[in-house]
Coordinates of C-alpha atoms and ligand atoms in Angstrom, one line a residue:
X1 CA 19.5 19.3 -2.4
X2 CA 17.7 18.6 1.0
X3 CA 18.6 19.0 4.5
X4 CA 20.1 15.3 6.0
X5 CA 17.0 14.7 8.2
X6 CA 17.8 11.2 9.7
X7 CA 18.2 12.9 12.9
X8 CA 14.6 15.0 12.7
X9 CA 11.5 13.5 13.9
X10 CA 8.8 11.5 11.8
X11 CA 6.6 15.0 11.7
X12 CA 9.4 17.5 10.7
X13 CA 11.0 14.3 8.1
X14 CA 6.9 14.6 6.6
X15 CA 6.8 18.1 6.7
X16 CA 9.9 19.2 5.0
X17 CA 11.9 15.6 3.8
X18 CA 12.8 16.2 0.2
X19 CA 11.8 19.3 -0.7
X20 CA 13.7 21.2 -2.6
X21 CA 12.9 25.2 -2.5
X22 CA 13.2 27.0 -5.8
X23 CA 16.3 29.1 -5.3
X24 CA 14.8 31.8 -8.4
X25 CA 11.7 33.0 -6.5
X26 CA 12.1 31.9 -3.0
X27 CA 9.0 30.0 -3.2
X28 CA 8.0 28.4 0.4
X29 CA 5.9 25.0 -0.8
X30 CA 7.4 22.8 -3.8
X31 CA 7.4 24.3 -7.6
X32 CA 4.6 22.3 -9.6
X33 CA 6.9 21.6 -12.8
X34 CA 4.5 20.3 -15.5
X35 CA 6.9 20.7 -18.6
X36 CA 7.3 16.9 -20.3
X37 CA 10.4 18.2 -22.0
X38 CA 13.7 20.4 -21.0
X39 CA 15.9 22.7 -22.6
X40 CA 19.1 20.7 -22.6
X41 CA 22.6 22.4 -23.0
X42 CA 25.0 19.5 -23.2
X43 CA 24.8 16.5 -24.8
X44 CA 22.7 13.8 -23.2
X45 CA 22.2 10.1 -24.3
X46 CA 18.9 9.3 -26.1
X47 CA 18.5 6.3 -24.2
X48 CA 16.9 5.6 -20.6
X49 CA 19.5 3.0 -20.2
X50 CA 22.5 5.5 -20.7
X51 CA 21.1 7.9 -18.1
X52 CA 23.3 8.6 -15.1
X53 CA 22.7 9.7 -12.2
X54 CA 23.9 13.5 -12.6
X55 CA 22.1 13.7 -15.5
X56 CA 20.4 17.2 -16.5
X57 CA 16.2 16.8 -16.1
X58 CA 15.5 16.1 -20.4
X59 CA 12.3 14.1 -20.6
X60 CA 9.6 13.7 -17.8
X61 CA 9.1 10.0 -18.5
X62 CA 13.0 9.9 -17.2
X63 CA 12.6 12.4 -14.2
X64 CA 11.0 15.2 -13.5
X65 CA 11.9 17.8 -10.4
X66 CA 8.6 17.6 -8.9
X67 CA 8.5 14.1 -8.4
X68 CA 12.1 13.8 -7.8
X69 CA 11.0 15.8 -4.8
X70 CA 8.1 13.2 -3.7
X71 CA 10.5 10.3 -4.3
X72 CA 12.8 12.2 -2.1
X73 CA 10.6 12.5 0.5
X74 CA 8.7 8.7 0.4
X75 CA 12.3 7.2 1.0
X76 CA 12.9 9.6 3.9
X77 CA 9.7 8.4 5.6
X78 CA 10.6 4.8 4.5
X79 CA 14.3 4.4 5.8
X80 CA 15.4 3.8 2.0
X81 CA 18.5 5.0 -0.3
X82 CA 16.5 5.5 -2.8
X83 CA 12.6 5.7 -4.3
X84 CA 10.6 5.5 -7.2
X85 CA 7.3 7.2 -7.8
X86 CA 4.6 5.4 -10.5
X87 CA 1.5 6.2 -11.9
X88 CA -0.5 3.8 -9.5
X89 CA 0.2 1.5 -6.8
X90 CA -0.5 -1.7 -9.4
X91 CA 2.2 -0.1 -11.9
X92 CA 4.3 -0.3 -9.0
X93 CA 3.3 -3.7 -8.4
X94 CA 3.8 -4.9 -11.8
X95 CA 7.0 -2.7 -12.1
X96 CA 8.8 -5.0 -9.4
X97 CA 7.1 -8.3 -10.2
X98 CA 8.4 -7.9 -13.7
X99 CA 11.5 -5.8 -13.4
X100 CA 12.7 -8.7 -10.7
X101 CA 11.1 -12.1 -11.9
X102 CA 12.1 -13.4 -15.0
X103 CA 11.4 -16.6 -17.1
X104 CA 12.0 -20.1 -14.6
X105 CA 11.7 -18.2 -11.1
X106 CA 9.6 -18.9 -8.1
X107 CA 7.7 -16.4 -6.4
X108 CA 5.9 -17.1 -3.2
X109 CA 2.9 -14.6 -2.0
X110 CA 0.6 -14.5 0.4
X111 CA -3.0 -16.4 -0.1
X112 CA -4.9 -13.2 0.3
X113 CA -4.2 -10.0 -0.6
X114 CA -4.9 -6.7 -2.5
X115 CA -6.8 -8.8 -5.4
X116 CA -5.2 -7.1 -8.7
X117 CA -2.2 -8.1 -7.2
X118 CA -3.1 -11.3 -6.8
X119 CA -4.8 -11.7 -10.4
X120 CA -1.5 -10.4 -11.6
X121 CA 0.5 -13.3 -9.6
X122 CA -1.9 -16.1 -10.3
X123 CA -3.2 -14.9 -14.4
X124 CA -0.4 -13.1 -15.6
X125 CA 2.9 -14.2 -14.1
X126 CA 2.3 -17.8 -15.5
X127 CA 2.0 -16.5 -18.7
X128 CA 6.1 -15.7 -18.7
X129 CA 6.9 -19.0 -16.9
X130 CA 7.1 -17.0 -13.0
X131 CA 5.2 -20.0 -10.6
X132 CA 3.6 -19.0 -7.8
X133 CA 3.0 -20.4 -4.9
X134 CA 0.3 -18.9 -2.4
X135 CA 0.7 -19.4 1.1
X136 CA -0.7 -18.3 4.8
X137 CA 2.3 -15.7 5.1
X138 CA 1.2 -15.1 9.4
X139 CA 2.8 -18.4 9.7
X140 CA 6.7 -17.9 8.8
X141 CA 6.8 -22.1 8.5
X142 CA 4.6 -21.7 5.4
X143 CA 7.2 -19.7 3.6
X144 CA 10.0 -21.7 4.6
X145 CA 8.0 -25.1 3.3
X146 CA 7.5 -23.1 0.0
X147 CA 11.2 -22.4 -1.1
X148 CA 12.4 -23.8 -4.2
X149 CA 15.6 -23.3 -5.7
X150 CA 14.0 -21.3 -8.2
X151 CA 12.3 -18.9 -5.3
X152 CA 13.7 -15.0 -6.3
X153 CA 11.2 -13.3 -4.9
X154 CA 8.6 -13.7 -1.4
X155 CA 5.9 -10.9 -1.8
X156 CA 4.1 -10.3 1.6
X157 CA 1.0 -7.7 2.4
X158 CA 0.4 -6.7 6.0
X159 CA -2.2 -6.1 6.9
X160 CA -3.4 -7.5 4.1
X161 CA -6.6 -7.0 2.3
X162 CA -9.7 -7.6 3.7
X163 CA -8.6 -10.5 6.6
X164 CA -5.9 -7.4 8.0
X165 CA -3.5 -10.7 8.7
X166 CA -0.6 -9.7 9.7
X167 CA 3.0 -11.1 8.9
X168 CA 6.4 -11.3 10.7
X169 CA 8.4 -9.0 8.5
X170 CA 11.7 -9.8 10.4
X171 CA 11.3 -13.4 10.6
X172 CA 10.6 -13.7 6.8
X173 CA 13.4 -11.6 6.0
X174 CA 15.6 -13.8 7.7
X175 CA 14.2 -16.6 6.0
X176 CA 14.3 -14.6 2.5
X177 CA 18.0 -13.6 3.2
X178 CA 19.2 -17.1 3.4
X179 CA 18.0 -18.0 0.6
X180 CA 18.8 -15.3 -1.7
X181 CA 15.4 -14.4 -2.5
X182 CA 14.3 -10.7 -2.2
X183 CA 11.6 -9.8 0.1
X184 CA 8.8 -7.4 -0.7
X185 CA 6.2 -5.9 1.6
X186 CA 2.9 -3.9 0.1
X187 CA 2.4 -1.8 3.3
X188 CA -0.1 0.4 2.1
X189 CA -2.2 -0.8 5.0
X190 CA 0.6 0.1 7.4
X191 CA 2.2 3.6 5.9
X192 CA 5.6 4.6 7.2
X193 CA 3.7 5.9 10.2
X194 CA 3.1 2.3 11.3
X195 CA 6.0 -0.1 9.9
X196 CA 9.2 0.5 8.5
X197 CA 9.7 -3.0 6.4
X198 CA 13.7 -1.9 5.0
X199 CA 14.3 -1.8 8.9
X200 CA 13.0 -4.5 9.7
X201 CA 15.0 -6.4 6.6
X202 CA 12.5 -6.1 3.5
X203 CA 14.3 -5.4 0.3
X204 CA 11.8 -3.4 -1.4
X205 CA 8.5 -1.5 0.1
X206 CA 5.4 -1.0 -2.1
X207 CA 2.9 1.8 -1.4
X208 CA -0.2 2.5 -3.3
X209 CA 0.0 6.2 -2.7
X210 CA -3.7 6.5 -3.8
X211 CA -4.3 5.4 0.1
X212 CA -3.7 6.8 3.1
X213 CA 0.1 8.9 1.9
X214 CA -2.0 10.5 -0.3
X215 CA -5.1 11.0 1.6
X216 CA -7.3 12.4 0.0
X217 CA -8.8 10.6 -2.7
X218 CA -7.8 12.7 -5.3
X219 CA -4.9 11.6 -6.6
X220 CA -3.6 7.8 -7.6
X221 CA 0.0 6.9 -7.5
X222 CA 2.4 4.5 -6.3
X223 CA 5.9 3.6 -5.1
X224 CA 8.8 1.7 -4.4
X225 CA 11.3 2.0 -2.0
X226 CA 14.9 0.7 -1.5
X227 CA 18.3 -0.1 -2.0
X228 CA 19.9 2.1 -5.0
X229 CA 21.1 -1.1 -6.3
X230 CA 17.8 -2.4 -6.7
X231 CA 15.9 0.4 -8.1
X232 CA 18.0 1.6 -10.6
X233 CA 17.5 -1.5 -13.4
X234 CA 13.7 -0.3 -12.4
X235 CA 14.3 2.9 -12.8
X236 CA 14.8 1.7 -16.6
X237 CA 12.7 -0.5 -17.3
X238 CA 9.8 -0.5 -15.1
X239 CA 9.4 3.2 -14.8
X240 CA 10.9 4.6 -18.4
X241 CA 9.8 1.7 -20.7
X242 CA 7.2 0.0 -19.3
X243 CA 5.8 3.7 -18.9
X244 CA 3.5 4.4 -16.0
X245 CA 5.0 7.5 -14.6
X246 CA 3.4 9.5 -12.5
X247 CA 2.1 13.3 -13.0
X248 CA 3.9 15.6 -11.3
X249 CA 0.4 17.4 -10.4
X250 CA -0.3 14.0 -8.6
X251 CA 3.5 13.9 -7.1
X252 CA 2.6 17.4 -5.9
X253 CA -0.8 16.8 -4.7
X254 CA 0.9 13.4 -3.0
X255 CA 3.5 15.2 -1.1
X256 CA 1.0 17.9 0.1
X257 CA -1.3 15.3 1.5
X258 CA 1.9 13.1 3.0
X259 CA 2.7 16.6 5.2
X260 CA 0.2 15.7 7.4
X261 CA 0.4 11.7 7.0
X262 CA 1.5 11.6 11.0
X263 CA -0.8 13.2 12.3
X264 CA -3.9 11.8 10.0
X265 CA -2.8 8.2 10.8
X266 CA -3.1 8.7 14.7
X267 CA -6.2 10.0 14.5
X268 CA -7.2 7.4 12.0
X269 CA -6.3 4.8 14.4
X270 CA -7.9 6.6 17.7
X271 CA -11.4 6.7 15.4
X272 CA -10.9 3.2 14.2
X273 CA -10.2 1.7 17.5
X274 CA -13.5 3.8 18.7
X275 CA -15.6 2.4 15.9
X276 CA -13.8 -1.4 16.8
X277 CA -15.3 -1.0 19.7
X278 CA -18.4 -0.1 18.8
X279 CA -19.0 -3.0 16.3
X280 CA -17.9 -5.2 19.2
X281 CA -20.6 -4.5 21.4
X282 CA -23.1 -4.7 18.6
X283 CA -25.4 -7.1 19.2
X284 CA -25.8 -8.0 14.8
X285 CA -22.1 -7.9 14.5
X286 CA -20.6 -11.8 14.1
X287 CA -16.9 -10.3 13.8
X288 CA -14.5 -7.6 14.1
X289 CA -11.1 -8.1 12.5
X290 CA -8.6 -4.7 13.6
X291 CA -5.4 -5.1 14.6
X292 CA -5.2 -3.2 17.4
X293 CA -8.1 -5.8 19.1
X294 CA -7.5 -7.9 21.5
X295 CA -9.1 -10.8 19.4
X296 CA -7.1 -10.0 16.4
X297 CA -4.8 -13.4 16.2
X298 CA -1.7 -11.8 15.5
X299 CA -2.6 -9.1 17.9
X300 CA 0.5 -9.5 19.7
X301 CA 2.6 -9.0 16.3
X302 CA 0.6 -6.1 16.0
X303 CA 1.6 -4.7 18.9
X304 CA 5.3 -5.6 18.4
X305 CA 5.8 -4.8 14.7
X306 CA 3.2 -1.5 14.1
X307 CA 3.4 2.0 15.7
X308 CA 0.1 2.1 14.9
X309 CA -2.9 0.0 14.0
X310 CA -3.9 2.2 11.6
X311 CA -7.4 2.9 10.3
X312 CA -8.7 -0.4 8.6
X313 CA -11.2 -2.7 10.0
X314 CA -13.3 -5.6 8.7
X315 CA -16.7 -7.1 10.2
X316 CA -19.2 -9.5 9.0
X317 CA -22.9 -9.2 9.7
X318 CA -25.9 -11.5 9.3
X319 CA -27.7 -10.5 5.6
X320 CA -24.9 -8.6 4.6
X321 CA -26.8 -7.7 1.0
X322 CA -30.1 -6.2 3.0
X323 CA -27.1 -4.0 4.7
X324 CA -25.1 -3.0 1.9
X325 CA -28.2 -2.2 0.0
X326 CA -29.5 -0.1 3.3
X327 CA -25.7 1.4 3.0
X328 CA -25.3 2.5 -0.1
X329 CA -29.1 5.0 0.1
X330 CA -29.2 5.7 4.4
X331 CA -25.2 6.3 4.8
X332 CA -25.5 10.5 5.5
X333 CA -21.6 10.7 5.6
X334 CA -19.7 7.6 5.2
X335 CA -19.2 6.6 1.5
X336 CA -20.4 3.4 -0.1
X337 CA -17.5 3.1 -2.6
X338 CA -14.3 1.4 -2.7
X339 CA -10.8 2.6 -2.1
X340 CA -9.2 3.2 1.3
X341 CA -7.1 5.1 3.4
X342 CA -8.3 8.9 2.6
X343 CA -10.0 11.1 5.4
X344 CA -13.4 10.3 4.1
X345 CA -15.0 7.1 5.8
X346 CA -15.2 4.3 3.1
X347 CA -17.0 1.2 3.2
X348 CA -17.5 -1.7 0.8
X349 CA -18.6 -5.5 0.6
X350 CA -16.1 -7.8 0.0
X351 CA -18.2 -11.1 -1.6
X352 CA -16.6 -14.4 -0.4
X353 CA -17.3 -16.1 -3.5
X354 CA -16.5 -13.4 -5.8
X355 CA -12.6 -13.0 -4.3
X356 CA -12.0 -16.6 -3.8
X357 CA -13.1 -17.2 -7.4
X358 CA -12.0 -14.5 -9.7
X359 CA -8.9 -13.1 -7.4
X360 CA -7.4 -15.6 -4.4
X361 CA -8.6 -19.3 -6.4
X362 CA -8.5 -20.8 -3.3
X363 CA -10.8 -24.3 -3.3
X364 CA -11.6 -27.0 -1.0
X365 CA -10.3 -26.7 1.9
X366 CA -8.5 -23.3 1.8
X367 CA -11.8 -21.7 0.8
X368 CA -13.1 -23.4 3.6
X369 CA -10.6 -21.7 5.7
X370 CA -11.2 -18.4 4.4
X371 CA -15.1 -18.7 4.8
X372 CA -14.8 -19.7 8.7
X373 CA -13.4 -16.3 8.8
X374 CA -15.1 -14.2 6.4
X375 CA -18.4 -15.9 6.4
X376 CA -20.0 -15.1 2.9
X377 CA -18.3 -11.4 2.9
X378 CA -16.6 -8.9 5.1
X379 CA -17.5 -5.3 5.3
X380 CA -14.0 -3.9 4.7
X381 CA -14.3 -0.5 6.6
X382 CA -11.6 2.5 6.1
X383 CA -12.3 4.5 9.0
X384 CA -12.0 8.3 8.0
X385 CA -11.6 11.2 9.9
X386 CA -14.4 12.9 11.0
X387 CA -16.2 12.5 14.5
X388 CA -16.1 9.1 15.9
X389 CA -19.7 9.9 17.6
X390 CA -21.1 10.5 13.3
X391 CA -19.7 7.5 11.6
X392 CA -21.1 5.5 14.6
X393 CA -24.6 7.3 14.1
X394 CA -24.0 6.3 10.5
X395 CA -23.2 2.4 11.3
X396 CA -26.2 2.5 14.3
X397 CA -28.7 3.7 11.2
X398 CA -28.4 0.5 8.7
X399 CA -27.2 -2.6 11.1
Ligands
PLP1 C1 -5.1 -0.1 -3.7 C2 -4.0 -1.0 -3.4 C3 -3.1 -1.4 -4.4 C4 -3.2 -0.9 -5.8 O1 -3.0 0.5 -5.8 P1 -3.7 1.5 -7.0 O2 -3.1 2.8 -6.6 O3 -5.2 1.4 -6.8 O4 -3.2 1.0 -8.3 C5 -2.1 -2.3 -4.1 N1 -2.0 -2.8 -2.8 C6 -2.9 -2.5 -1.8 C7 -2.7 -3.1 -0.5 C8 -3.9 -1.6 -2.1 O5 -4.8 -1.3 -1.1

């Protein structure tokens, strides 16, 4: 097993958190272990459910050494007992919605977030008899005005997708812990690098790992992490029946990319704030949502709940089509394409209408809300890293 690195720093705990050196050859960086099957030499139940926890490695659906090692290493970063890996961050998603909600419960979410979440909440939950309640989660009131007896689960994002609101994790834990509903935070925005949600009270922490822990845009994956106690019925079901596991040639490409996730989010933040900046002064720029702005309206949250603001920014230009067209054929390195989080600059138009329709069904006056910010779409920029001076050159060339 691994060193006990609660007493190393968040660098060394990314570095070398979790892995587990092959004692046969002496290898350095973590075995790739591809095999779906093992040679087993005692008897071993047939069933997932019957599975304990010193069970020999016998199917790779179950567990599989390689991405026992990334799992390892996600709940080190995290400040969790325990984690699981998935094939995406939405089969994570749908692992914990459905492994935790059942017919009759209440699940409160935030009005706008990472839309096949929200799709899932609002089309497919319903189907099993889950309600939902949407509400504006940077107000801690709203949540509180939303509990039923029913309520099992508050699902927060923060930043959340594209309007980077933030919420109060601590406060709504509080609020969640009184009422003996479990609180989960997607902070795939935020990494481990930024917020630490267990700490701050969360019960489980959602990553897509296809983002910035990753890196790279080569691999998707998700996660989960948290209490033992609360993993292991997912462990079961979510993971072994439900069935999106993840490759271990992703969980090895993952935990290569998380050994430099400290370093890549500072200077994702430095080249975001730069760019921030920029767009600021920019005479055909209407808005700039980042975190780490003093306009931001939760700035000061920001400041109090994030170690870093990370590297996602929104803004909202005049003709927004005419730009994304220009975009997508004068952009020489950033990439029109969606996604986020990986050291390549992304950028993508978010339509108003489109997400308030088909993922966020927000009407009326909510829509209304959303469209005072967002205008009729918000560029949702993932700064990458390369030189602050080029993806400026790049946004100075079609605005
Ligand atoms: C991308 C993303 C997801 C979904 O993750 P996939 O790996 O694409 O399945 C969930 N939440 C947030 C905030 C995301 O950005």
């Amino acid at each position: 097993m691994s060193a006990d690195f609660s007493n190393k720093g968040i660098k060394t705990k990314a570095i070398h958190g979790g892995e587990n050196h092959d004692t046969a050859n002496q290898s350095s960086a973590p075995d790739l272990v591809m095999s779906s099957t093992f040679r087993v030499d005692r008897e071993v139940s047939f069933s997932a459910n019957k599975l304990d926890a010193d069970a020999p490695y016998v199917y790779t659906r179950w567990a599989n050494p390689t991405t026992d090692q990334l799992e390892e290493k996600l709940a080190i970063l995290e400040q969790g007992e325990a984690c699981i890996a998935f094939a995406s961050g939405m089969a994570a998603t749908t692992g914990v919605l459905l492994g935790h909600l059942s017919k009759g419960d209440h699940l409160i979410i935030c009005d706008t977030n990472y839309p096949g979440t929200a799709e899932v909440a609002r089309q497919t939950l319903p189907r099993f008899d889950i309600d939902v309640t949407a509400v504006h989660t940077s107000d801690p009131a709203n949540v509180s005005n939303a509990l039923r007896n029913e309520t099992r689960m508050i699902w927060l994002e923060t930043p959340s997708n594209p309007l980077l609101n933030i919420a109060d994790i601590a406060a709504i834990a509080k609020i969640a812990r009184n009422h003996g509903a479990l609180l989960v935070v997607d902070s795939t925005f935020a990494t481990p690098i930024a917020t630490r949600p267990l700490e701050l009270g969360a019960d489980l922490v959602v990553h897509s790992l296809t983002k910035y822990i990753g890196g790279h845009g080569d691999a998707m994956g998700g996660s989960v992490c948290g209490a033992r106690e609360l993993l292991d019925p997912l462990r079961t079901e979510a993971l072994s029946h439900f069935g999106g596991v993840m490759s271990p040639f992703n969980a090895w490409l993952i935990m290569r990319g998380m050994a430099t996730l400290p370093i890549r989010m500072r200077e994702h933040a430095t080249n975001a704030m730069t760019v921030a900046q920029y767009l600021e002064n920019h005479p055909r720029v209407e808005t700039v949502i980042y975190p780490g702005l003093k306009s931001h309206p939760q700035h000061e949250l920001a400041v109090k709940q994030m170690d870093s603001f990370s590297g996602m920014l929104s803004f909202r230009v005049a003709n927004n089509k005419d730009v994304a067209s220009r975009m997508m054929s004068e952009f020489e390195i950033i990439h029109y394409a969606v996604s986020l989080g990986h050291h390549r600059s992304l950028m993508y138009l978010l339509q108003t209408d489109d997400l308030a329709e088909t993922s966020f069904g927000l009407e009326g006056a909510e829509l209304e809300k959303y469209r005072a910010v967002a205008g009729d779409g918000l560029f949702r920029f993932s700064v990458g890293l390369e030189d602050p001076d080029d993806i400026c050159a790049d946004l100075e060339r079609v605005l």
